[in-house]
């Protein structure tokens, strides 16, 4: 006869409500971890999307994401000619803000050379860019429909293709356009500003890029190629792994620590809450526990009653919380990645938390004097 | 001339005090008490007279300061407990009946009895069968009902059934009729008498309840921790 389940069944309404509250709390813990995973995944999308082996940036910088980087466009030809490099492509990165239907949103614009490294992979709707100008591939998170028009920098761009899950490290959707269009958007001054610069006798150089992406032939030596590129002192080169580490270290690390701390605080709060609930449930059963002791129940029976209830409460709450967050993860403004590995680890943590939280109740229960069952 | 049978409960020079120095209270001064099998005895006295202490000592809930306690032929205390597992001792030898029946509210009537049997090592089926026998013996209906769904008199019958589950030969009852009216109190006392007679048990009842005074085989009165003659 399982006393824990009998007691839960007797106070089912209270138990369900308690589990629901706890499920929401554990759901927040799961979503915190999911948000962190999403942050990392979002940050790496930009770096991984071009499927490059080498990132060549302005000398002395760690660009183009952690620091700004500018290179003359013709650097791409010089890089492509280096021994050990199979192909190279120039790219630009910039953020813009657009307003559609009175709604403002930020977009991350990537300029690339069609047919070269930097071209987006995974166009899920429409087609790749097949003209030199005024075509855009937009991530579906931008809400820009296929065939619709987007006005940027005084030009109208047609959405010809859509990607899924292409966002920058801040979660803003990415749009892709040709390098020429992106250069014009990023470096060419418009109207009055251009006229003022011309009046000052300065010439605008818009033929710049932020990085050169290079691919090596299969089995190519990345380290040797990096060394070859860096023989030119005005260039820096980073391997794909260096670029990923840099982005995670510089851009995501603080967010990771912040979310990690918050998760620890939430788990601590969960432990305290479970402990208090178990404490209250134990206090409510003082007379029953005293009676059980008096009629001969050993300590392990009392201990099982309390620990099983704590574990059941934690288990049911965790499953409910995980199910809830998995169901609503897609509605979060940023990516929330609920991964099976994280769920398994957190489930083990919740079991531990419940065991620790039940210690207070167990201690109290074991101290209850059986004589309390006697008398009025 | 035949020798009288050995008492089922025997206390020799058993004493208990609480506190030390100026705060010392002698709850029970050295006491001799013998209770025969098949009898229902009443333990009377005002509050603080020591009657609950006697119940706690016989029930192995409180350790005496001195003396010797023999229960059902086994010396359980002789200057120290003779058994390590006192809960097992209670499970095997003693049945408890409480003032407010103390049924476990989240177990059914039948499960309240089964739990004692499973604690003693009976199988689920055995426990269920024995519980049904006891409920039948004590004329309790609705074994699947929860304690909150039956009357006080019915609940007290279930409490008696639970006390009898493991066939103990010593029944300790703490104010078992205090919450009942005269009629139901009389029924409970008749049941206790039936148990004492049928099972050869000693039933020790702590009570203030004047309406049941005439139903005991013997009355023991305690005053200031000492047995006195009933007035």
Short mmCIF file of C-alpha atoms in Angstrom, two decimals, chain A residues 16-209:
data_model
loop_
_atom_site.label_atom_id
_atom_site.label_comp_id
_atom_site.label_asym_id
_atom_site.label_seq_id
_atom_site.Cartn_x
_atom_site.Cartn_y
_atom_site.Cartn_z
CA UNK A 16 -2.54 19.47 -8.69
CA UNK A 17 -2.53 23.22 -8.00
CA UNK A 18 0.83 22.95 -6.23
CA UNK A 19 2.26 20.97 -9.14
CA UNK A 20 0.93 23.52 -11.59
CA UNK A 21 2.64 26.36 -9.75
CA UNK A 22 5.85 24.41 -9.54
CA UNK A 23 5.54 23.41 -13.22
CA UNK A 24 5.45 27.07 -14.20
CA UNK A 25 8.55 27.75 -12.11
CA UNK A 26 10.42 24.77 -13.58
CA UNK A 27 9.14 25.81 -17.00
CA UNK A 28 10.90 29.14 -16.53
CA UNK A 29 14.10 27.27 -15.63
CA UNK A 30 13.77 25.14 -18.80
CA UNK A 31 13.04 28.20 -20.92
CA UNK A 32 16.12 29.95 -19.48
CA UNK A 33 18.30 27.08 -20.66
CA UNK A 34 16.41 27.03 -23.97
CA UNK A 35 16.97 30.76 -24.42
CA UNK A 36 20.67 30.28 -23.80
CA UNK A 37 20.84 27.43 -26.31
CA UNK A 38 18.92 29.61 -28.76
CA UNK A 39 21.35 32.47 -28.17
CA UNK A 40 24.32 30.25 -28.96
CA UNK A 41 22.60 28.75 -31.99
CA UNK A 42 21.58 32.20 -33.28
CA UNK A 43 25.11 33.50 -32.79
CA UNK A 44 26.58 30.59 -34.73
CA UNK A 45 24.08 30.74 -37.60
CA UNK A 46 25.84 33.75 -39.13
CA UNK A 47 29.26 32.17 -38.79
CA UNK A 48 28.25 28.75 -40.03
CA UNK A 49 25.89 29.80 -42.83
CA UNK A 50 28.61 30.62 -45.42
CA UNK A 51 30.38 27.27 -44.77
CA UNK A 52 33.80 28.96 -44.93
CA UNK A 53 37.13 27.59 -43.72
CA UNK A 54 38.88 30.92 -43.31
CA UNK A 55 37.82 34.48 -42.42
CA UNK A 56 40.15 37.22 -43.66
CA UNK A 57 39.59 40.59 -41.98
CA UNK A 58 41.28 43.97 -41.51
CA UNK A 59 44.76 43.61 -39.97
CA UNK A 60 44.86 43.86 -36.17
CA UNK A 61 41.13 43.31 -35.77
CA UNK A 62 39.02 40.35 -34.75
CA UNK A 63 36.21 41.17 -37.15
CA UNK A 64 33.76 41.20 -38.57
CA UNK A 65 31.41 40.37 -35.61
CA UNK A 66 33.47 41.07 -32.50
CA UNK A 67 35.12 44.17 -34.02
CA UNK A 68 34.55 46.25 -37.13
CA UNK A 69 36.65 45.42 -40.15
CA UNK A 70 37.07 47.09 -43.54
CA UNK A 71 39.02 45.82 -46.50
CA UNK A 72 39.33 46.97 -50.10
CA UNK A 73 37.17 44.80 -52.34
CA UNK A 74 40.10 43.76 -54.52
CA UNK A 75 41.68 41.98 -51.54
CA UNK A 76 39.37 39.10 -52.51
CA UNK A 77 41.38 38.53 -55.73
CA UNK A 78 44.65 38.55 -53.81
CA UNK A 79 43.31 36.03 -51.28
CA UNK A 80 41.92 33.78 -54.02
CA UNK A 81 45.39 33.57 -55.55
CA UNK A 82 47.11 32.38 -52.35
CA UNK A 83 48.31 28.80 -52.60
CA UNK A 84 46.03 26.46 -50.67
CA UNK A 85 42.84 28.52 -51.17
CA UNK A 86 40.20 27.02 -53.43
CA UNK A 87 37.77 29.92 -53.60
CA UNK A 88 37.11 33.27 -51.94
CA UNK A 89 34.21 35.67 -51.72
CA UNK A 90 33.74 39.15 -50.27
CA UNK A 91 30.97 39.91 -47.79
CA UNK A 92 29.53 42.90 -45.99
CA UNK A 93 27.51 42.97 -42.78
CA UNK A 94 25.35 45.76 -41.45
CA UNK A 95 22.21 46.39 -39.45
CA UNK A 96 19.34 48.46 -40.75
CA UNK A 97 16.00 49.46 -39.35
CA UNK A 98 12.89 49.35 -41.48
CA UNK A 99 9.31 50.33 -40.89
CA UNK A 100 6.52 48.29 -42.39
CA UNK A 101 2.86 48.97 -41.63
CA UNK A 102 3.90 51.28 -38.77
CA UNK A 103 5.94 48.48 -37.21
CA UNK A 104 9.67 49.00 -36.78
CA UNK A 105 12.11 46.16 -37.00
CA UNK A 106 15.84 45.68 -37.31
CA UNK A 107 17.31 43.58 -40.09
CA UNK A 108 20.82 42.26 -40.49
CA UNK A 109 21.92 42.75 -44.09
CA UNK A 110 24.52 40.46 -45.65
CA UNK A 111 26.01 41.38 -48.97
CA UNK A 112 27.60 38.51 -50.91
CA UNK A 113 28.83 37.58 -54.32
CA UNK A 114 26.52 34.99 -55.89
CA UNK A 115 28.36 31.77 -56.64
CA UNK A 116 31.13 32.48 -54.11
CA UNK A 117 31.58 31.77 -50.39
CA UNK A 118 29.08 33.83 -48.44
CA UNK A 119 26.08 32.73 -50.46
CA UNK A 120 23.19 31.66 -48.20
CA UNK A 121 22.38 27.97 -47.95
CA UNK A 122 18.95 26.64 -47.14
CA UNK A 123 16.62 28.81 -49.20
CA UNK A 124 13.32 27.16 -48.32
CA UNK A 125 10.99 29.21 -50.50
CA UNK A 126 11.49 30.97 -53.82
CA UNK A 127 14.89 31.00 -55.48
CA UNK A 128 18.46 32.27 -55.04
CA UNK A 129 19.33 35.76 -56.29
CA UNK A 130 19.80 35.62 -60.06
CA UNK A 131 20.18 39.30 -60.92
CA UNK A 132 22.90 41.81 -60.10
CA UNK A 133 20.61 44.26 -58.33
CA UNK A 134 17.47 44.80 -56.31
CA UNK A 135 16.75 41.24 -55.27
CA UNK A 136 16.71 40.07 -51.68
CA UNK A 137 16.51 36.77 -49.85
CA UNK A 138 14.85 37.37 -46.48
CA UNK A 139 14.47 35.16 -43.45
CA UNK A 140 10.84 34.35 -42.82
CA UNK A 141 11.12 35.75 -39.30
CA UNK A 142 11.27 39.20 -40.93
CA UNK A 143 7.67 38.71 -42.03
CA UNK A 144 8.58 39.82 -45.55
CA UNK A 145 6.49 37.85 -48.03
CA UNK A 146 7.81 36.29 -51.18
CA UNK A 147 7.33 38.73 -54.08
CA UNK A 148 6.81 41.74 -51.83
CA UNK A 149 8.92 44.89 -52.04
CA UNK A 150 11.31 46.27 -49.44
CA UNK A 151 12.57 49.86 -49.63
CA UNK A 152 16.15 50.35 -48.44
CA UNK A 153 18.54 53.28 -49.01
CA UNK A 154 16.27 54.82 -51.61
CA UNK A 155 15.95 51.61 -53.66
CA UNK A 156 13.18 49.02 -53.88
CA UNK A 157 14.15 45.39 -53.47
CA UNK A 158 12.01 42.38 -54.38
CA UNK A 159 11.92 39.40 -52.04
CA UNK A 160 12.80 36.45 -54.28
CA UNK A 161 13.62 33.82 -51.67
CA UNK A 162 13.13 33.01 -48.01
CA UNK A 163 15.31 31.24 -45.44
CA UNK A 164 14.41 29.84 -42.03
CA UNK A 165 16.32 30.44 -38.82
CA UNK A 166 18.83 32.91 -40.25
CA UNK A 167 19.22 35.55 -37.53
CA UNK A 168 22.07 37.59 -36.06
CA UNK A 169 23.35 37.23 -32.49
CA UNK A 170 20.68 39.70 -31.33
CA UNK A 171 17.95 37.58 -32.90
CA UNK A 172 17.26 40.02 -35.76
CA UNK A 173 16.31 38.37 -39.07
CA UNK A 174 18.90 38.32 -41.84
CA UNK A 175 18.37 39.48 -45.41
CA UNK A 176 20.80 38.70 -48.20
CA UNK A 177 21.50 40.91 -51.23
CA UNK A 178 24.24 41.17 -53.81
CA UNK A 179 27.52 42.65 -52.65
CA UNK A 180 27.14 45.65 -54.97
CA UNK A 181 23.74 46.53 -53.51
CA UNK A 182 25.02 46.02 -49.97
CA UNK A 183 28.09 48.19 -50.59
CA UNK A 184 25.90 50.94 -51.93
CA UNK A 185 23.63 50.64 -48.91
CA UNK A 186 26.52 50.62 -46.43
CA UNK A 187 29.13 52.95 -47.84
CA UNK A 188 27.48 55.31 -50.32
CA UNK A 189 26.24 58.57 -48.86
CA UNK A 190 22.93 59.90 -50.00
CA UNK A 191 21.68 63.35 -51.01
CA UNK A 192 22.95 66.26 -48.90
CA UNK A 193 25.67 64.26 -47.13
CA UNK A 194 27.16 63.19 -50.50
CA UNK A 195 27.07 66.75 -51.84
CA UNK A 196 28.73 68.07 -48.66
CA UNK A 197 31.52 65.50 -48.91
CA UNK A 198 32.07 66.34 -52.58
CA UNK A 199 32.22 70.06 -51.66
CA UNK A 200 34.97 69.24 -49.12
CA UNK A 201 36.93 67.65 -51.95
CA UNK A 202 36.80 64.17 -50.36
CA UNK A 203 36.10 61.22 -52.56
CA UNK A 204 33.85 58.50 -51.22
CA UNK A 205 35.27 54.98 -51.50
CA UNK A 206 32.33 52.62 -51.43
CA UNK A 207 34.23 49.67 -52.88
CA UNK A 208 34.98 48.16 -49.50
CA UNK A 209 33.93 44.94 -47.77
#
